[in-house]
Structure formats: C-alpha cells, structure tokens
mmCIF file of C-alpha atoms in Angstrom:
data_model
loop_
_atom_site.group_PDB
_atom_site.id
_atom_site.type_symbol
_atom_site.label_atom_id
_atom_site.label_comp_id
_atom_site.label_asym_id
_atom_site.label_seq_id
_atom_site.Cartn_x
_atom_site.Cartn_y
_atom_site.Cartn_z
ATOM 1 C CA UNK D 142 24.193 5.366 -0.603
ATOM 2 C CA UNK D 143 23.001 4.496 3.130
ATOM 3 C CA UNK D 144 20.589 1.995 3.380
ATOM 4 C CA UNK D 145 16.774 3.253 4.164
ATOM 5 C CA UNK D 146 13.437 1.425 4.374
ATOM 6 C CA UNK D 147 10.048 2.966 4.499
ATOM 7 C CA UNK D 148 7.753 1.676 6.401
ATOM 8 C CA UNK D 149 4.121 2.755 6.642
ATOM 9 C CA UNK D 150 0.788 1.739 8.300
ATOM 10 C CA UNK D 151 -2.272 2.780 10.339
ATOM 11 C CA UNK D 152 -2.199 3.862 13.949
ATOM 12 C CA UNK D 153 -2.045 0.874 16.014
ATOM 13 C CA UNK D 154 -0.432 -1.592 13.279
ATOM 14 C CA UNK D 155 2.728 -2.042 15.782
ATOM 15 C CA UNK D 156 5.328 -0.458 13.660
ATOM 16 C CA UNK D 157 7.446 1.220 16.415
ATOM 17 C CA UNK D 158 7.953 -1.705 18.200
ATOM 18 C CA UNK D 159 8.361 -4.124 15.152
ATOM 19 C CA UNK D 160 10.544 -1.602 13.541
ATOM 20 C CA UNK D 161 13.016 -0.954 16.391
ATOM 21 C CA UNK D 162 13.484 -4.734 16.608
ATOM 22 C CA UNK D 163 14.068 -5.043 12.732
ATOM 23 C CA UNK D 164 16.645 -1.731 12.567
ATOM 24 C CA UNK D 165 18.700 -3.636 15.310
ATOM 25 C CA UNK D 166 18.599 -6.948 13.598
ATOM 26 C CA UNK D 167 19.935 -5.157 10.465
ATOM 27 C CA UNK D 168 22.615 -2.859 12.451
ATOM 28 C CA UNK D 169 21.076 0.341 11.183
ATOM 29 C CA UNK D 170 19.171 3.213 13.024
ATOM 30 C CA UNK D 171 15.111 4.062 13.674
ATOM 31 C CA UNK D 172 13.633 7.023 13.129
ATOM 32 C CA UNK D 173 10.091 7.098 14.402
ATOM 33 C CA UNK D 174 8.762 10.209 12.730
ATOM 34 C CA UNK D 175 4.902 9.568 14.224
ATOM 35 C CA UNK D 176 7.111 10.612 17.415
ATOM 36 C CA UNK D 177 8.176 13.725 15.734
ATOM 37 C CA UNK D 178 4.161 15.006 14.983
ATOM 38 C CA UNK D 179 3.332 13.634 18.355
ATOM 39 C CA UNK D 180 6.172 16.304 19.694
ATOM 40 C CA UNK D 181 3.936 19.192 17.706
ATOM 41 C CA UNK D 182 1.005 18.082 19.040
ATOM 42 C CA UNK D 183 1.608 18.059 22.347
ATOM 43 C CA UNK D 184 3.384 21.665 21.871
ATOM 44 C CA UNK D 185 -0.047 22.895 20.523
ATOM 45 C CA UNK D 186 -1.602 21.445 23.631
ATOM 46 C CA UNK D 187 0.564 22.730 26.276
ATOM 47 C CA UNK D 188 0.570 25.969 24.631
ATOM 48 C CA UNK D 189 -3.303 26.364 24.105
ATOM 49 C CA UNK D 190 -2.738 26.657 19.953
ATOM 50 C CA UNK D 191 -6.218 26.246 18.228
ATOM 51 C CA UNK D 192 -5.984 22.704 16.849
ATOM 52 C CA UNK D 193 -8.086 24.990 14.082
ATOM 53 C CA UNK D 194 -5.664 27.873 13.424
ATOM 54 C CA UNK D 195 -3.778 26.340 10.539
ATOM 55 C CA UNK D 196 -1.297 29.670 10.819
ATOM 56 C CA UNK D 197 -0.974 29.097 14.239
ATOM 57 C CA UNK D 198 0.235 25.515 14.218
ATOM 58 C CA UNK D 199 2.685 26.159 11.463
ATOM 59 C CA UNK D 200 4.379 28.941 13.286
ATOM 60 C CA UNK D 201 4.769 27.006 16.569
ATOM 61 C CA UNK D 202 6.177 24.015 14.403
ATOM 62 C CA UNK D 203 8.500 26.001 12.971
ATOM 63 C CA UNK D 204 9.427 27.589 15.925
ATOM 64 C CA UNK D 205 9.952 24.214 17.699
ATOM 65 C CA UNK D 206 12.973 22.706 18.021
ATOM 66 C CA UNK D 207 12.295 19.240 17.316
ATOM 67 C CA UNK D 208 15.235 16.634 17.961
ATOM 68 C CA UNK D 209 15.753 12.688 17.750
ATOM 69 C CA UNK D 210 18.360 10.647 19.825
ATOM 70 C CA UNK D 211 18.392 6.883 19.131
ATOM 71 C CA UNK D 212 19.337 4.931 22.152
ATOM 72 C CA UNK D 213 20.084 1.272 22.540
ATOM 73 C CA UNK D 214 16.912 1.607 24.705
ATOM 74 C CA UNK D 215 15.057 3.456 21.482
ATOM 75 C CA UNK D 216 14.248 6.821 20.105
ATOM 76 C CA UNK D 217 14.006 9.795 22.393
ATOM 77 C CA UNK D 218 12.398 12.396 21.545
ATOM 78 C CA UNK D 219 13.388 16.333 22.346
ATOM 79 C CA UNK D 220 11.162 19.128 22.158
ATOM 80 C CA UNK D 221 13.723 22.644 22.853
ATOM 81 C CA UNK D 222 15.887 20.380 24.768
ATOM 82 C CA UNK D 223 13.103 18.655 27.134
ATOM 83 C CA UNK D 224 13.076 14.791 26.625
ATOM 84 C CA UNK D 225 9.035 14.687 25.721
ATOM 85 C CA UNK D 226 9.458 10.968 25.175
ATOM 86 C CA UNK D 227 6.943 9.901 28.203
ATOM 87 C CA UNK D 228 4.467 12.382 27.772
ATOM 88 C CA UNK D 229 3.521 12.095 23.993
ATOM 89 C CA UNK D 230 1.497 8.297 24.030
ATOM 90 C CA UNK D 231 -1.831 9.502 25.486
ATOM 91 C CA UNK D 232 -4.885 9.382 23.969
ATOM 92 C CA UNK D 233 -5.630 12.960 23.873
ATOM 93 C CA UNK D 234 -2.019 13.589 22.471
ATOM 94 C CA UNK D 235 -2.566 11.249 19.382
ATOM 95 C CA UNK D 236 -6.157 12.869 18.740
ATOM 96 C CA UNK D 237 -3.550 16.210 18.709
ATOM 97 C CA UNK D 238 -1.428 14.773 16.312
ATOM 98 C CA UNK D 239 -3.908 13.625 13.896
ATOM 99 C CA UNK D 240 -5.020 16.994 13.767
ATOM 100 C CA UNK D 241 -1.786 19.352 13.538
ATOM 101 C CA UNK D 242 -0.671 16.357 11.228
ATOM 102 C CA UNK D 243 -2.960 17.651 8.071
ATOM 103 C CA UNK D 244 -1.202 21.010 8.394
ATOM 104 C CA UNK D 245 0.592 21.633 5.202
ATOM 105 C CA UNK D 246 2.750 23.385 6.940
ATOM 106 C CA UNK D 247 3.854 21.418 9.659
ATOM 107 C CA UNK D 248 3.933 18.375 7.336
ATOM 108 C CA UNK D 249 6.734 20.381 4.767
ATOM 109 C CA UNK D 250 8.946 21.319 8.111
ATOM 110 C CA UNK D 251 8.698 17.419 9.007
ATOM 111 C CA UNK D 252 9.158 16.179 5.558
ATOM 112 C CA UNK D 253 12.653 18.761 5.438
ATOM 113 C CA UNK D 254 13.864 17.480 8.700
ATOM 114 C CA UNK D 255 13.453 13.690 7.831
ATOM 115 C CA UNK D 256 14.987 13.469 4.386
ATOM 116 C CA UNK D 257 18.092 15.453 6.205
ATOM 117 C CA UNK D 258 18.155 13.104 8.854
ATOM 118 C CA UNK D 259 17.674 9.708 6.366
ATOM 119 C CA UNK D 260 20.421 10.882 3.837
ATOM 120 C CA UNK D 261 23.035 11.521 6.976
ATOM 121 C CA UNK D 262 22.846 7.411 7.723
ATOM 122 C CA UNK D 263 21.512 4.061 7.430
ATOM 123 C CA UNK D 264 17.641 4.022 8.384
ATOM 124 C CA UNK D 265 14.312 2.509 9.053
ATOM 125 C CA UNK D 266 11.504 5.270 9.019
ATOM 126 C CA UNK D 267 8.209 4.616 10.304
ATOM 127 C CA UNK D 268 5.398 6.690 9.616
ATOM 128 C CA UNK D 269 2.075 7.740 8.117
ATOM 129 C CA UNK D 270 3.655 9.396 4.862
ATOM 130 C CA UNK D 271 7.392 7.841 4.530
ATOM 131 C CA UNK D 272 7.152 5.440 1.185
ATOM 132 C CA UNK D 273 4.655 8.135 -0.514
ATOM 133 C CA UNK D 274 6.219 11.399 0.298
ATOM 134 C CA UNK D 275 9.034 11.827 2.892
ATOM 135 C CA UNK D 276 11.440 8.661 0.656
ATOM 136 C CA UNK D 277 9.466 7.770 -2.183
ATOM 137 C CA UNK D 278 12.977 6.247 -3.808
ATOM 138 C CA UNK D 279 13.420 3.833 -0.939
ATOM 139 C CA UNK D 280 14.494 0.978 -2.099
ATOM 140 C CA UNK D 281 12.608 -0.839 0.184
ATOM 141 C CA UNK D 282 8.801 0.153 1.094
ATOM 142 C CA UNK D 283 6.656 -1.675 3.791
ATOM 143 C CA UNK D 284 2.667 -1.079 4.528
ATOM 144 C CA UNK D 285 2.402 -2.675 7.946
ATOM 145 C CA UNK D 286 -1.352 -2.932 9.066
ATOM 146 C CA UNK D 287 -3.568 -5.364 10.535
ATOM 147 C CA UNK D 288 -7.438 -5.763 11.193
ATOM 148 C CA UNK D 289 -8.892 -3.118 12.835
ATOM 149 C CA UNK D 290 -10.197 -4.582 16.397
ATOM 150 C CA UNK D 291 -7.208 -6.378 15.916
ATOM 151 C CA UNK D 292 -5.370 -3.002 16.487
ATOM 152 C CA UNK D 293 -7.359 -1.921 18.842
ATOM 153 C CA UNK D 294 -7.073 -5.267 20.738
ATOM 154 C CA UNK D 295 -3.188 -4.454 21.118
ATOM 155 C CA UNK D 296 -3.793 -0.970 21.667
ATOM 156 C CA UNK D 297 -6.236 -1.979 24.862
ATOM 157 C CA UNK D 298 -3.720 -4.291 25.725
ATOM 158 C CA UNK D 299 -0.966 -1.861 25.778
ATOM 159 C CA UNK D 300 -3.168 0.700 27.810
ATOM 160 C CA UNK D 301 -3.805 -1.589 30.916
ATOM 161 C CA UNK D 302 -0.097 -3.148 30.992
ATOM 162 C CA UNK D 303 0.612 0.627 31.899
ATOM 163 C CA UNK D 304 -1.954 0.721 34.390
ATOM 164 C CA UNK D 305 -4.709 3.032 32.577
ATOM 165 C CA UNK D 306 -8.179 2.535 32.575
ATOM 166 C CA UNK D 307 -9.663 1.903 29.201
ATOM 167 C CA UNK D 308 -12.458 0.707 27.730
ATOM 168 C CA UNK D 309 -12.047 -1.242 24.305
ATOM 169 C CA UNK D 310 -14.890 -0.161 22.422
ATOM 170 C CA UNK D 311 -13.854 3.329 22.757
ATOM 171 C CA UNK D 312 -10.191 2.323 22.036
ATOM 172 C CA UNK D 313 -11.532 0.916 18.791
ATOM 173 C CA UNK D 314 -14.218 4.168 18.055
ATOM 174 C CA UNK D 315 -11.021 6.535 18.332
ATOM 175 C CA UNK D 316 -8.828 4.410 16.463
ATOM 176 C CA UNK D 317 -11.352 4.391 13.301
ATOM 177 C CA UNK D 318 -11.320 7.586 14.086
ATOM 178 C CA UNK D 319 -8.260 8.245 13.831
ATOM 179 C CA UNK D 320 -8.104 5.572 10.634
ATOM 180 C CA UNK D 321 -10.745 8.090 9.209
ATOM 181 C CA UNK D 322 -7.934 11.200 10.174
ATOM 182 C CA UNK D 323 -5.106 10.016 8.468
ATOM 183 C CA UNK D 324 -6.480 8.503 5.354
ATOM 184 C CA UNK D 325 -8.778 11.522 4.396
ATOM 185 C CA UNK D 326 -6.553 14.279 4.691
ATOM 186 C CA UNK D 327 -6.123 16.802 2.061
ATOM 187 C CA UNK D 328 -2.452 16.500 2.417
ATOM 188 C CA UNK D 329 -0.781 13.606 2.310
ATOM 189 C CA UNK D 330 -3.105 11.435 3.229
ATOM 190 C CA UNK D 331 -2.093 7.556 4.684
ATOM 191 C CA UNK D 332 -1.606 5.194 1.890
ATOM 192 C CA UNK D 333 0.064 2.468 0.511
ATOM 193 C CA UNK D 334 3.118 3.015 -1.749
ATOM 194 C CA UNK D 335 2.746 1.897 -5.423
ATOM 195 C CA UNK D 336 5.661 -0.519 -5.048
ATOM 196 C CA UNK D 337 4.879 -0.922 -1.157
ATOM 197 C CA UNK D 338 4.940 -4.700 0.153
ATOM 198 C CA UNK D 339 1.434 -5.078 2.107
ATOM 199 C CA UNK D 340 2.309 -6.854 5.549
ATOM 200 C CA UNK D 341 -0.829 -8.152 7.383
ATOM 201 C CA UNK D 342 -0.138 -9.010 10.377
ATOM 202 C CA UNK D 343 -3.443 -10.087 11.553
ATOM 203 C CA UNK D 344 -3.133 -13.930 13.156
ATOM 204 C CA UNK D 345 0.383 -13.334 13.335
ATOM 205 C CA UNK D 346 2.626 -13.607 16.136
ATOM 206 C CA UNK D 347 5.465 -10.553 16.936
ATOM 207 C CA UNK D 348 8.435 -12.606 15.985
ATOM 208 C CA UNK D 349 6.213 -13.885 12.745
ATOM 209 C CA UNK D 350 5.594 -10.331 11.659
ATOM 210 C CA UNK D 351 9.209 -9.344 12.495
ATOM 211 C CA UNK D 352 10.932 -12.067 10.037
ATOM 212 C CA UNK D 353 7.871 -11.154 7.722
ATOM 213 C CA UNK D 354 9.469 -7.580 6.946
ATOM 214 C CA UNK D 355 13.270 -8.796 7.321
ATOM 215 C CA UNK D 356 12.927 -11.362 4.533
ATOM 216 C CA UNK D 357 10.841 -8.541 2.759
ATOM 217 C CA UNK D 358 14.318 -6.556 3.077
ATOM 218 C CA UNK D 359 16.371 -9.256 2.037
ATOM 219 C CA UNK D 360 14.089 -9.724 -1.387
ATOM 220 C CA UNK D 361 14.518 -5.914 -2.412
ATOM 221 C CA UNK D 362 17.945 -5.755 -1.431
ATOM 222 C CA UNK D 363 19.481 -8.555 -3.140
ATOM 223 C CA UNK D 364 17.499 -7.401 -6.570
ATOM 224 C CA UNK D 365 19.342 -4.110 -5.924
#
C-alpha cells in the first residue's frame, strides 16, 4: 500500500514549501490540493461565475479539467491544458478560493480526484481537508500552523520578495479572514485530525520545522 501523509494547516502555515522539501527527502511525490481549489477559483473569476451561485460553481468545477504534474521544480498546475501555475497566488485569487472552497459540490469533485490520484502512488497531500476527509486512514497526519502575525509576517515577506506592494496589517486582516473562511464552513470545515500531530512552527526556523515533520514520519511509520 503506497505510502501517504496528510498534512493540514491554515493559510499561510508554509506547508507547500515545507512539504515539497519533505516529499523529496522521503523520495515520494506532492500533491498540493490548495493548488487544485485555487485552479476553480480563478476559473470562476475569469469566467464572471457568482462567487454566490452555489449551482453555478459546481457546474464549472465539474466542467473543468483540472490536472497536476509534479516536476523536480514542483507541482504544476493545469486548468483544460493551460499551465495556471503563475496566475493562481494573488490575493484576490485566494479570497476566490476560500469562497468556491465551501461548495459541496466542488469539494466532492476534489475529494474524487485526490483519493484517485493518492491511491495511484506514494504521496504527501497538503491541504485544508486531507487528514479529516480527503485520507482520513493516513497513516500519518500532520496539522502544520503557526501564530497568526507570524503567518502573516511570512506571507508579507513573500509578497515584497516578488516585488508587490503590500501592506502587513491588511495581509494579516485577510488572512484572519480567511482563518475565519476555512474554519467556519458548513462543509468540511479546517481542522485538526483526531490522531493529527500538531506542528507549531512559531520560533522555528525552515530546516527546524522540516526535520520536525520528518521525524514525525519516522515515529508513525516505524509503529506501522
């Protein structure tokens, strides 16, 4: 049975990055499914969907052709065959996602297309809903998170190495906002696991956080 690890967390908590390093430490593959949403989203944007229209957003999901392709460079993501991988990180885009993200039915077409993708091969998944919903017999379950300005400290960070104006008080309003968003949802709402392991990686440095989760691993594994 292929290997596959769950890992969880608020927006902001750094579990792309930490979990593309950890999936290549352990020789097995990525999936970021917050990548996957963030496709729909930005779909419903382009395409003027009312982030309202619950009928709406479920047809267009389903009607998407959603793709992943993990590259030694990391995940890219494919919307109908267009590589959406640069244009899904913006501020407006995540607001998107949070929304079209409490869908029920663009959360069930997800959910499908994850557990087919997870039982096909060895597998980190990172999301909002993995250890709960999409894999809740992982054998290995991570909640990643970390102080809120904390977050939003990276977050900032993040924004001006790519040369975009923000402000950090209104990086940290929209990402309590968005806290508020995924944890409050009617449908699968952002949670820890019962048998999660809580990583706090407040005070700690990247590397720290990364052999953090990798001994995690090695604890569940072994016990296997």
């Amino acid at each position: 049975m292929p290997l596959t690890i769950a890992m969880d967390g608020p927006v902001g908590a750094g579990k792309s990055t930490i979990a593309d390093v950890v999936a290549r430490r352990l020789g097995i593959l990525h999936l970021d499914t917050g990548a996957m949403y963030r496709a729909v989203g930005l779909s419903a944007l382009r395409r003027g969907v009312r982030m309202d229209d619950e009928a709406a957003l479920t047809a267009l999901c389903e009607a998407l052709r959603v793709t992943v392709a993990c590259t030694p460079e990391g995940q890219h993501t494919f919307v109908d065959g267009e590589d959406v991988t640069g244009l899904i990180r913006t501020e407006e885009v995540s607001m998107a996602t949070s929304t079209v993200s409490k869908v029920p039915g663009v959360r069930a077409a997800m959910v499908r297309l994850q557990r087919q993708l997870a039982a096909e091969t060895p597998m980190l998944l990172d999301g909002r809903d993995i250890g709960t919903r999409v894999l809740p017999d992982a054998p290995v379950k991570i909640y990643l998170t970390a102080d809120a300005r904390e977050r939003a400290r990276r977050r900032y960070e993040q924004l001006r190495e790519k040369g975009a104006e923000a402000d950090f008080e209104q990086v940290l309003a929209d990402l309590r906002r968005r806290d508020e968003q995924d944890m409050n949802r009617a449908v699968d709402p952002l949670r820890p696991a019962e048998d999660a392991v809580i990583v706090d990686t407040t005070g700690l440095t990247f590397e720290e956080s990364v052999e953090k989760i990798l001994s995690v691993v090695k604890e569940r594994t072994e016990h296997e």
